[in-house]
Structure formats: C-alpha cells, structure tokens
CSV table of C-alpha atoms in Angstrom, one decimal:
chain,number,residue,atom,x,y,z
P,1,MET,CA,117.6,92.1,76.1
P,2,SER,CA,117.1,93.4,79.5
P,3,ASP,CA,114.7,92.3,82.6
P,4,THR,CA,112.3,95.2,82.2
P,5,ALA,CA,112.9,95.8,78.3
P,6,LEU,CA,109.3,94.1,77.6
P,7,PRO,CA,106.2,94.8,80.0
P,8,VAL,CA,104.2,92.1,81.4
P,9,CYS,CA,101.4,90.5,81.0
P,10,ILE,CA,97.5,90.1,82.9
P,11,VAL,CA,95.5,87.6,81.9
P,12,GLY,CA,92.1,88.6,83.1
P,13,ALA,CA,90.3,91.8,84.9
P,14,GLY,CA,88.9,90.2,87.7
P,15,SER,CA,89.2,90.7,91.0
P,16,SER,CA,92.9,88.9,91.6
P,17,GLY,CA,93.8,90.9,87.7
P,18,MET,CA,92.7,94.2,89.7
P,19,ALA,CA,94.7,93.6,92.4
P,20,ALA,CA,97.8,92.7,90.1
P,21,ALA,CA,97.3,95.9,87.4
P,22,LYS,CA,96.9,97.9,90.7
P,23,ALA,CA,100.3,97.0,92.3
P,24,LEU,CA,102.2,96.8,89.3
P,25,ALA,CA,101.0,100.0,88.5
P,26,ALA,CA,102.6,101.5,92.6
P,27,ARG,CA,106.0,100.3,91.4
P,28,GLY,CA,106.2,101.6,88.0
P,29,VAL,CA,105.6,98.1,86.6
P,30,ALA,CA,104.9,99.1,82.6
P,31,PHE,CA,101.9,96.7,82.2
P,32,GLU,CA,99.2,95.6,79.0
P,33,CYS,CA,96.3,92.9,81.0
P,34,PHE,CA,93.6,90.9,78.4
P,35,GLU,CA,90.0,90.7,79.4
P,36,THR,CA,87.8,88.4,77.2
P,37,GLY,CA,84.4,90.4,78.7
P,38,SER,CA,83.8,93.2,78.2
P,39,ARG,CA,84.2,95.3,81.5
P,40,ILE,CA,86.1,94.2,84.8
P,41,GLY,CA,84.7,91.7,87.4
P,42,GLY,CA,84.8,89.0,86.0
P,43,MET,CA,82.8,85.7,88.2
P,44,TRP,CA,81.9,88.7,90.5
P,45,ARG,CA,79.6,90.0,87.4
P,46,TYR,CA,76.4,88.3,87.2
P,47,GLN,CA,76.1,86.1,82.9
P,48,ASN,CA,79.5,87.6,82.6
P,49,ASP,CA,79.3,88.4,78.5
P,50,ASN,CA,83.1,86.1,78.6
P,51,GLY,CA,80.8,83.3,79.8
P,52,LEU,CA,82.9,82.6,82.5
P,53,SER,CA,81.5,83.2,85.7
P,54,SER,CA,78.8,81.4,88.2
P,55,ALA,CA,77.4,83.4,89.7
P,56,TYR,CA,73.9,83.4,90.7
P,57,ARG,CA,71.0,85.6,92.0
P,58,SER,CA,70.7,85.0,94.8
P,59,LEU,CA,74.6,84.9,95.1
P,60,HIS,CA,76.7,86.7,98.7
P,61,ILE,CA,79.8,86.5,99.6
P,62,ASP,CA,80.3,84.4,102.3
P,63,THR,CA,83.4,86.8,104.4
P,64,SER,CA,81.6,90.0,105.3
P,65,ARG,CA,82.6,93.4,104.8
P,66,ARG,CA,85.0,94.6,107.2
P,67,ASN,CA,87.1,91.2,106.4
P,68,LEU,CA,86.8,92.1,102.4
P,69,GLY,CA,88.4,94.7,101.3
P,70,TYR,CA,92.0,95.9,100.2
P,71,PRO,CA,93.8,97.9,102.8
P,72,ASP,CA,93.6,100.6,100.7
P,73,HIS,CA,90.4,100.2,99.6
P,74,PRO,CA,88.2,99.4,102.4
P,75,ILE,CA,84.3,98.9,101.5
P,76,PRO,CA,82.1,101.6,102.5
P,77,GLU,CA,79.7,101.1,106.2
P,78,ARG,CA,76.4,101.4,104.3
P,79,TYR,CA,76.4,97.8,102.4
P,80,PRO,CA,75.9,95.1,104.1
P,81,ASP,CA,77.4,92.6,106.4
P,82,PHE,CA,77.3,90.5,103.6
P,83,LEU,CA,78.1,91.4,100.2
P,84,SER,CA,75.6,90.2,97.3
P,85,HIS,CA,77.4,89.8,93.2
P,86,ALA,CA,76.5,92.8,92.9
P,87,GLU,CA,77.6,95.4,95.6
P,88,VAL,CA,81.4,93.1,95.3
P,89,LEU,CA,81.2,94.1,91.5
P,90,GLU,CA,79.9,97.4,92.2
P,91,TRP,CA,83.1,98.2,94.7
P,92,LEU,CA,85.2,96.8,93.4
P,93,GLU,CA,84.3,99.0,90.2
P,94,SER,CA,85.0,102.2,92.6
P,95,TYR,CA,88.5,100.3,93.3
P,96,ALA,CA,89.1,100.2,89.4
P,97,GLN,CA,88.3,104.1,89.0
P,98,ARG,CA,89.9,105.1,91.9
P,99,PHE,CA,93.1,103.7,91.1
P,100,ASP,CA,92.9,104.8,87.4
P,101,LEU,CA,92.9,101.2,86.4
P,102,VAL,CA,89.9,100.6,83.6
P,103,ARG,CA,93.0,102.6,80.7
P,104,HIS,CA,95.7,99.2,81.2
P,105,VAL,CA,92.9,96.5,80.4
P,106,ARG,CA,92.4,95.5,76.7
P,107,PHE,CA,88.5,94.1,76.8
P,108,GLY,CA,87.1,91.6,74.1
P,109,CYS,CA,90.5,89.7,74.2
P,110,LYS,CA,90.8,86.5,74.0
P,111,VAL,CA,94.2,84.8,75.2
P,112,GLU,CA,94.3,81.7,73.2
P,113,HIS,CA,98.4,80.4,73.7
P,114,ILE,CA,100.8,81.6,76.0
P,115,ALA,CA,104.5,80.2,75.2
P,116,PRO,CA,107.8,80.4,76.7
P,117,GLN,CA,110.8,81.7,74.3
P,118,PRO,CA,114.3,81.3,74.2
P,119,ASP,CA,115.4,84.6,75.0
P,120,GLY,CA,113.1,84.1,78.5
P,121,SER,CA,110.8,86.8,77.5
P,122,TRP,CA,107.3,85.0,76.7
P,123,ARG,CA,104.7,85.6,73.2
P,124,VAL,CA,101.4,85.4,73.9
P,125,ARG,CA,99.2,84.8,70.8
P,126,LEU,CA,95.4,86.4,71.1
P,127,ALA,CA,92.5,85.6,69.1
P,128,GLY,CA,92.3,87.0,65.6
P,129,GLY,CA,96.2,86.3,65.7
P,130,GLU,CA,98.1,89.0,67.0
P,131,GLU,CA,100.7,88.5,68.9
P,132,ARG,CA,102.8,90.0,71.6
P,133,ARG,CA,106.0,89.4,73.9
P,134,PHE,CA,106.4,89.8,76.8
P,135,ARG,CA,109.2,89.8,80.4
P,136,ALA,CA,106.0,87.9,82.8
P,137,VAL,CA,103.8,86.7,82.1
P,138,ILE,CA,100.6,86.9,85.5
P,139,VAL,CA,97.6,84.4,84.8
P,140,ALA,CA,94.4,86.0,86.9
P,141,ASN,CA,91.8,83.9,84.7
P,142,GLY,CA,90.2,82.0,88.1
P,143,HIS,CA,89.0,78.7,88.6
P,144,LEU,CA,86.0,79.0,89.4
P,145,TRP,CA,84.8,78.7,85.8
P,146,ASP,CA,85.1,74.8,84.2
P,147,PRO,CA,82.5,72.6,85.7
P,148,ARG,CA,84.3,69.2,87.2
P,149,PRO,CA,81.3,66.9,86.7
P,150,ALA,CA,80.3,64.1,88.7
P,151,SER,CA,78.1,60.2,86.5
P,152,PHE,CA,75.9,57.9,88.7
P,153,PRO,CA,75.5,54.5,86.9
P,154,GLY,CA,72.2,54.7,85.6
P,155,VAL,CA,70.1,56.9,83.1
P,156,PHE,CA,68.8,59.9,84.7
P,157,ASP,CA,65.6,61.4,82.3
P,158,GLY,CA,64.8,63.9,83.9
P,159,THR,CA,67.6,68.0,83.4
P,160,GLN,CA,71.0,67.6,84.5
P,161,LEU,CA,73.1,70.8,85.0
P,162,HIS,CA,76.0,71.8,86.8
P,163,ALA,CA,75.9,74.2,89.5
P,164,HIS,CA,77.8,76.3,87.0
P,165,HIS,CA,75.1,77.1,84.6
P,166,TYR,CA,72.3,77.5,87.6
P,167,ARG,CA,70.8,81.3,87.5
P,168,THR,CA,68.1,81.7,89.6
P,169,ALA,CA,65.3,78.7,90.7
P,170,ALA,CA,62.1,79.3,88.0
P,171,PRO,CA,63.1,77.1,85.7
P,172,PHE,CA,62.3,74.5,88.6
P,173,GLU,CA,59.1,76.1,90.4
P,174,GLY,CA,56.8,72.3,91.0
P,175,GLN,CA,59.3,70.1,90.6
P,176,ASN,CA,61.7,67.1,92.6
P,177,VAL,CA,64.8,68.7,93.1
P,178,LEU,CA,68.5,66.7,94.3
P,179,VAL,CA,71.2,69.6,94.3
P,180,VAL,CA,74.3,66.9,94.1
P,181,GLY,CA,76.9,68.8,97.4
P,182,ILE,CA,77.1,70.4,100.1
P,183,GLY,CA,79.6,73.3,99.8
P,184,ASN,CA,78.3,76.7,100.0
P,185,SER,CA,76.9,77.5,96.8
P,186,ALA,CA,75.1,73.8,96.4
P,187,VAL,CA,73.3,74.7,99.6
P,188,ASP,CA,73.0,78.4,98.5
P,189,ILE,CA,70.7,76.6,95.5
P,190,ALA,CA,69.0,74.3,97.7
P,191,VAL,CA,67.5,77.2,100.1
P,192,ASP,CA,66.6,78.8,97.0
P,193,VAL,CA,65.3,76.6,94.6
P,194,CYS,CA,63.6,74.8,98.2
P,195,LYS,CA,61.1,77.6,97.8
P,196,SER,CA,59.2,77.4,95.1
P,197,ALA,CA,60.1,73.1,93.8
P,198,ARG,CA,57.1,71.5,95.0
P,199,ARG,CA,60.4,69.0,96.6
P,200,THR,CA,64.1,69.7,97.4
P,201,TYR,CA,66.7,67.3,98.2
P,202,LEU,CA,70.5,67.4,99.3
P,203,SER,CA,72.8,64.7,98.7
P,204,THR,CA,76.7,64.2,100.2
P,205,ARG,CA,78.8,61.8,100.4
P,206,ARG,CA,81.1,62.8,103.4
P,207,SER,CA,78.6,65.2,104.7
P,208,ALA,CA,80.0,69.5,106.8
P,209,TRP,CA,79.9,71.4,109.3
P,210,VAL,CA,77.5,73.9,109.7
P,211,LEU,CA,78.3,77.1,110.5
P,212,PRO,CA,75.3,80.0,110.4
P,213,LYS,CA,76.9,83.3,109.2
P,214,TYR,CA,76.3,85.6,112.2
P,215,ILE,CA,76.6,84.1,115.8
P,216,MET,CA,74.9,86.3,118.6
P,217,GLY,CA,74.6,89.1,115.4
P,218,ILE,CA,78.4,89.0,114.4
P,219,PRO,CA,79.4,87.5,111.6
P,220,VAL,CA,81.6,84.0,112.5
P,221,ASP,CA,84.4,85.0,110.8
P,222,ARG,CA,85.1,88.3,113.2
P,223,TRP,CA,84.8,85.4,115.9
P,224,SER,CA,87.2,83.4,114.1
P,225,GLY,CA,88.8,86.6,113.9
P,226,PHE,CA,89.0,87.2,117.2
P,227,PHE,CA,90.5,84.2,117.8
P,228,ALA,CA,93.0,84.2,116.0
P,229,ARG,CA,94.2,87.7,115.6
P,230,THR,CA,93.7,89.1,118.8
P,231,LEU,CA,93.8,86.1,121.2
P,232,HIS,CA,97.3,84.9,118.8
P,233,LEU,CA,94.7,81.1,118.1
P,234,PRO,CA,96.3,78.6,115.8
P,235,THR,CA,93.7,78.4,113.1
P,236,PRO,CA,93.2,74.3,114.5
P,237,VAL,CA,92.2,75.9,118.2
P,238,SER,CA,90.5,79.3,116.2
P,239,ARG,CA,88.0,76.7,114.0
P,240,THR,CA,87.2,74.9,116.9
P,241,LEU,CA,86.0,77.4,119.1
P,242,VAL,CA,84.1,78.9,116.5
P,243,ARG,CA,82.0,75.0,115.9
P,244,TRP,CA,81.9,75.2,120.0
P,245,LEU,CA,79.8,78.6,120.0
P,246,ALA,CA,78.1,77.6,116.7
P,247,LEU,CA,76.9,74.6,118.9
P,248,LEU,CA,75.6,76.5,121.6
P,249,ALA,CA,73.8,79.6,119.0
P,250,VAL,CA,71.9,76.6,117.3
P,251,GLY,CA,72.6,73.3,118.1
P,252,ASP,CA,73.9,69.9,116.9
P,253,GLN,CA,73.0,70.2,113.1
P,254,ARG,CA,72.0,66.3,113.4
P,255,ARG,CA,68.8,68.1,114.9
P,256,PHE,CA,67.6,68.9,111.8
P,257,GLY,CA,69.3,66.1,109.9
P,258,VAL,CA,72.2,67.6,108.6
P,259,PRO,CA,74.8,64.4,109.6
P,260,ARG,CA,77.9,65.5,111.0
P,261,PRO,CA,81.1,64.7,109.7
P,262,GLN,CA,83.6,62.2,110.9
P,263,HIS,CA,86.1,64.9,110.7
P,264,PRO,CA,87.1,67.4,112.9
P,265,ILE,CA,86.5,71.4,111.6
P,266,TRP,CA,89.8,72.0,110.7
P,267,ARG,CA,90.4,69.6,107.7
P,268,GLU,CA,87.9,71.5,106.1
P,269,HIS,CA,86.1,74.9,104.6
P,270,ALA,CA,83.3,74.7,106.6
P,271,THR,CA,79.3,75.7,105.0
P,272,LEU,CA,77.9,78.2,105.7
P,273,SER,CA,75.0,79.2,105.8
P,274,GLN,CA,72.2,80.9,108.2
P,275,GLU,CA,69.0,78.8,106.0
P,276,LEU,CA,70.2,75.7,105.5
P,277,LEU,CA,69.0,73.9,109.1
P,278,PRO,CA,65.7,75.8,109.6
P,279,TYR,CA,65.5,74.6,105.7
P,280,CYS,CA,65.8,70.8,107.0
P,281,GLY,CA,63.5,72.2,110.2
P,282,HIS,CA,61.0,72.2,108.8
P,283,GLY,CA,60.9,69.9,105.4
P,284,TRP,CA,61.3,72.1,102.4
P,285,ILE,CA,64.8,70.6,102.4
P,286,ARG,CA,65.6,66.9,103.1
P,287,MET,CA,69.3,65.8,103.6
P,288,LYS,CA,70.5,61.9,101.3
P,289,PRO,CA,73.1,60.6,101.5
P,290,ASN,CA,75.2,60.2,98.2
P,291,VAL,CA,73.0,58.5,94.3
P,292,ARG,CA,73.7,55.2,93.8
P,293,ALA,CA,72.3,55.1,90.6
P,294,LEU,CA,70.1,57.4,88.2
P,295,GLN,CA,67.0,55.1,87.0
P,296,GLY,CA,65.1,57.0,84.6
P,297,THR,CA,62.8,59.5,86.5
P,298,GLN,CA,63.9,58.7,90.2
P,299,VAL,CA,66.9,58.1,92.3
P,300,GLN,CA,68.4,55.5,94.1
P,301,PHE,CA,70.4,56.2,97.2
P,302,ASP,CA,73.1,54.8,99.8
P,303,ASP,CA,70.7,54.2,102.1
P,304,GLY,CA,68.5,52.1,99.4
P,305,SER,CA,65.7,55.1,99.4
P,306,VAL,CA,64.5,55.7,96.3
P,307,GLU,CA,63.0,59.3,95.4
P,308,ALA,CA,61.1,60.7,92.1
P,309,VAL,CA,63.2,63.5,90.3
P,310,ASP,CA,62.5,66.4,88.1
P,311,ALA,CA,66.7,68.0,88.0
P,312,VAL,CA,70.0,67.8,89.0
P,313,ILE,CA,71.5,70.4,89.7
P,314,LEU,CA,75.6,68.5,90.5
P,315,ALA,CA,77.5,71.0,93.0
P,316,THR,CA,79.9,69.4,92.1
P,317,GLY,CA,82.8,71.8,91.8
P,318,TYR,CA,85.8,72.7,89.6
P,319,ARG,CA,88.6,72.1,87.6
P,320,THR,CA,91.2,74.2,87.6
P,321,ARG,CA,92.5,74.8,83.5
P,322,PHE,CA,94.2,77.1,81.7
P,323,PRO,CA,93.5,76.6,77.8
P,324,PHE,CA,96.1,78.5,76.9
P,325,LEU,CA,98.7,77.1,78.7
P,326,SER,CA,99.6,73.7,76.2
P,327,PRO,CA,99.8,70.5,79.4
P,328,ASP,CA,103.2,70.3,78.8
P,329,LEU,CA,104.9,73.3,80.0
P,330,PHE,CA,102.0,73.4,83.3
P,331,GLN,CA,99.0,72.4,84.6
P,332,VAL,CA,97.2,70.9,88.1
P,333,THR,CA,95.4,68.3,88.5
P,334,ASP,CA,94.2,66.7,91.9
P,335,GLU,CA,97.7,67.0,93.6
P,336,VAL,CA,99.0,70.2,95.0
P,337,PRO,CA,100.4,72.5,92.1
P,338,ALA,CA,104.0,72.2,92.6
P,339,LEU,CA,104.2,76.0,92.6
P,340,TYR,CA,107.0,78.3,94.8
P,341,ARG,CA,104.7,80.3,97.5
P,342,ARG,CA,101.4,78.8,95.7
P,343,MET,CA,102.2,80.6,92.4
P,344,ALA,CA,105.4,80.2,90.7
P,345,PRO,CA,106.6,77.7,89.2
P,346,PRO,CA,110.0,76.8,89.2
P,347,GLN,CA,110.8,75.8,85.7
P,348,LEU,CA,109.0,78.5,84.2
P,349,PRO,CA,110.1,81.7,85.1
P,350,GLY,CA,108.2,84.7,84.4
P,351,LEU,CA,104.8,82.6,84.3
P,352,TYR,CA,103.1,83.3,88.1
P,353,LEU,CA,99.7,82.2,88.9
P,354,LEU,CA,97.9,84.5,91.2
P,355,GLY,CA,95.3,83.1,93.1
P,356,LEU,CA,95.6,79.5,92.6
P,357,VAL,CA,95.0,79.5,96.5
P,358,GLN,CA,91.8,78.4,99.0
P,359,PRO,CA,92.3,79.7,101.4
P,360,VAL,CA,91.1,79.7,105.1
P,361,GLY,CA,89.9,82.8,106.0
P,362,PRO,CA,89.3,85.9,102.7
P,363,THR,CA,90.4,85.2,99.5
P,364,ILE,CA,90.2,88.7,97.7
P,365,PRO,CA,92.6,90.6,101.0
P,366,LEU,CA,94.8,87.5,100.4
P,367,VAL,CA,95.3,87.4,96.7
P,368,GLU,CA,96.3,91.3,97.0
P,369,VAL,CA,99.1,90.3,99.0
P,370,GLN,CA,100.0,87.8,97.0
P,371,ALA,CA,100.2,91.0,94.1
P,372,ARG,CA,101.6,93.2,95.6
P,373,TRP,CA,104.5,90.0,96.5
P,374,LEU,CA,104.9,89.8,92.7
P,375,ALA,CA,104.8,93.0,92.0
P,376,ALA,CA,107.7,93.4,94.5
P,377,LEU,CA,109.2,90.5,92.4
P,378,LEU,CA,109.0,91.7,89.0
P,379,GLY,CA,109.8,95.9,90.2
P,380,GLY,CA,113.7,95.4,91.7
P,381,ALA,CA,112.9,95.3,95.4
P,382,MET,CA,112.5,91.0,95.7
P,383,ARG,CA,114.5,88.0,94.3
P,384,LEU,CA,113.6,84.8,94.5
P,385,PRO,CA,115.9,82.0,95.6
P,386,GLY,CA,117.2,79.3,94.3
P,387,PRO,CA,115.4,75.7,93.2
P,388,ALA,CA,116.5,74.3,95.4
P,389,THR,CA,115.6,76.5,98.0
P,390,MET,CA,112.6,76.8,95.7
P,391,ALA,CA,111.5,73.0,96.2
P,392,ARG,CA,111.6,72.2,99.4
P,393,GLU,CA,109.2,75.3,100.0
P,394,ILE,CA,107.2,72.7,98.4
P,395,ASP,CA,107.4,69.5,99.2
P,396,ARG,CA,107.2,71.3,102.7
P,397,HIS,CA,103.9,73.1,101.7
P,398,THR,CA,102.1,70.2,99.8
P,399,ALA,CA,103.3,67.7,103.5
P,400,ALA,CA,101.9,69.6,105.4
P,401,VAL,CA,98.6,70.3,103.0
P,402,ARG,CA,98.2,66.0,103.2
P,403,ARG,CA,98.9,66.7,107.0
P,404,ARG,CA,96.2,69.0,107.6
P,405,TYR,CA,93.3,68.3,104.6
P,406,LEU,CA,90.9,65.8,103.8
P,407,GLY,CA,92.8,64.3,100.5
P,408,THR,CA,90.5,65.7,97.1
P,409,ALA,CA,90.7,67.3,95.0
P,410,ARG,CA,88.5,70.2,96.5
P,411,TYR,CA,91.9,71.1,98.8
P,412,ALA,CA,94.6,71.1,97.0
P,413,LEU,CA,95.0,74.3,96.1
P,414,GLU,CA,94.2,74.6,99.9
P,415,VAL,CA,96.0,77.5,102.3
P,416,ASP,CA,96.5,79.4,105.9
P,417,ALA,CA,95.2,83.0,105.1
P,418,ARG,CA,97.6,83.8,107.8
P,419,SER,CA,100.2,82.4,108.0
P,420,HIS,CA,100.5,82.8,103.9
P,421,ALA,CA,100.0,86.0,104.0
P,422,ARG,CA,103.1,86.5,107.1
P,423,GLN,CA,105.4,84.1,104.6
P,424,LEU,CA,104.8,86.9,101.9
P,425,LEU,CA,104.9,90.5,103.8
P,426,GLY,CA,108.1,89.2,105.4
P,427,ASP,CA,109.7,88.3,102.0
P,428,MET,CA,108.7,91.9,101.2
P,429,ARG,CA,110.4,93.6,104.2
P,430,ARG,CA,113.7,91.5,103.5
P,431,GLY,CA,113.1,91.9,99.7
P,432,GLU,CA,114.0,88.6,99.6
P,433,ALA,CA,112.3,84.7,99.4
P,434,ARG,CA,113.1,82.2,101.3
P,435,ALA,CA,111.7,78.9,102.2
C-alpha cells in the first residue's frame, strides 16, 4: 500500500477540524471529516447537539478581532473587537462556505474507535458499526468538553454543577451563589450571575492576575502584540509591561479585594475581564479563599469564614480525553504530553493531535498554522525526523514548560504561540522538521 492509497480522517468539525480540512484540500490530499453533531462549529455552537459545547449564553472570545482570524480569512471590520460565540460561529461558517469545506463532512457520525493496523493504516469505527481505513488520522475534537471534577470535604445540600453545564443566570436568580475558580469562564459566570443573584462569591486558591480587555481604549492583546511583534521583546517582558499598563489604567487589584498572586504574570494565563474588578468594588461579587468544607447549606472557607450558599458552580477546568482511543495507545494525563511539535506521538506514526495546545497568544490562528504543517507533511512536502530527534525535541519542550509555567495540570498543554508558529513555519520552509 502506497502512502497516498487511502484518504486522511479528521475527527471533529470545529474551528480546528475546518482548518485541517482547508489545509488538506489546498494540498490536494484526500480526506473525510466526521462530526457527531448536525452542523459545524464545535464549542462555538451554543447548545450544540453534539453535546460537547461548553458555551454559555454570555460567552465572548478573549482574543480581539484583528488577532483572531485565519490569515486568508480575516474577520471583517463590521464585527466588534471581542466577538460573541454566535459571531465566531458566523465567521467560521463563512470560512467553511468560502472554501467549500462542508461537503467533506459527514454529520451525525460519531467516531467510536480508532486503532492502528499492521500495514500502517488506521481503522476507524463509527457508531452503528461501519468501519473505514485511513492512512492517517487527525484528531481535532477539542479539549474543553470533559469537566474536571473538584471535590471538597463534607456534603452540600444545594445545587452543584460544573461550568460546562452552565448556560444562563436565570436558574440562580435570588440565590446565594458560589463560583469556584478564577479563570476566564469563572469570572464571566460570576459577573453574569451576580446581576440577579442575592449574593455572589468567587473562591480561589492562588488567585490570578486580572487584566482588563481594554487599556486606554485599545484591546489588551494588541498591546501585547505591539511589544512582542513590533518591539521584538520576549514574551515574559511583553506580559510584564502589559501588567504595568493595566496597573496604571485600573489600579492594584488588591484594592478591589482580589488577592495578588505570588507568581509573576508570565508564569500563568492572566484572567481577562473588564467587569470583575468594578463588580467587586461595588460589592456585587465577594472574593473568598479556597473551600475548606461543605456543610449542608453552608460553605466554610480557608480563612474560617462560613457563608450560606444555595448553589455551587465549579469552574475548575477540563480533562483532556479521547474516548475513541484506547488509553494503552495514547492518553493525556496531568503531565506535558509526549508529542513532537505538540501534534505527533513518535510511537504512533499517522496519528496527529490538532489544537491540543493552550497558547499564550491567540489559539485559532495558531491551530491554522498547525493544520498547514500537517497538510505539508501528509502532502509529501515535508518529512519528520527520526524517533531520537523527536524525543529530544519533546524533552526540551517539557523542560521549558516545567521551568516557565506553574506546575499544575492547567499548564500541561501550554505553548508560546509566537515561538511555536515560528518553529512550524521554519519546518515548512525547509521541507524538513527538526529538533
């Protein structure tokens, strides 16, 4: 069997799957895309019938319009600086229509099992029992859909749910609500809930650096881009300068009752919110330390305080899971996954994980570069190095992540968007990936 005798399989028709479809089509690589739901969009389709979207009604993206789009399909100026989930979906649908991608997607087709075959191909089994063979599989099903549970001592008698299942504030009107976490989703939900709740609490273990979405009327990521791309400053320096600008613009977050983290801003993902600090300043949101124990209708916190709570919303992140891959074959734990260029497991040629990154910088355009890298590889315009070289690259990346970011599961998928894209573009220019 020649390398091109079979098509390529894409799992998922969200923003990553559509980028892969476009890149493969541009290279003339035959492929099929399978999507559990009835339409494209992935997490950006609110109440997606694939059951995997974590989008809530008030969700807006944290990357500004100019930095969000694909290079060959920028977002029109008629859109706002920060798009809602519906606007991101509308733009993504226009991308799929422009490049005629939807015809490649089989909707309502859930992938149940993927396994390598002795001849180097991959067998894909769909729900209903249909089996197909492919020369490669690109997994693009996302990693923000399987809730990471959090457990605390004691028993809680009220409503408890993960942020994955949160949609609107209506069920919590007039209640005392505790939101656990201080990432972007946690803060968005707390701001959403507090407008109609009786009281809203936000609990955090180590806090986070909180940046406004605008500084002096300019989206905060455009400031970062100016320092990084125009002045060519390293990412830690760029992010530190943005923090100082934010301090001048809105003041010290401790003034609003939000603790300052012990770590520098470049060691984490900052939380972006134009509203959290003012709402804390108005008393609509009250900060709390970590939960110590659940006590029926009350919650005790690490500072000894006890509050009456009707509902707990756990914005505690997501596990990365691939239910169609045997854990013995490949799985992502809380450690940095062993993936060459963050996509290719060296021991499984033909299997690629697209979009399995949590970048400092915009995600969607970075995944588009990853998709073009995969298309170059699968189209024969680029080759991979040997296993030893790939292992060295993986070890170097793992050491860098451990050195730079906080040692938690949240940062296992971390990459610097600028340096990662530079690596991939260099590989494509040379026609050869390196260490």
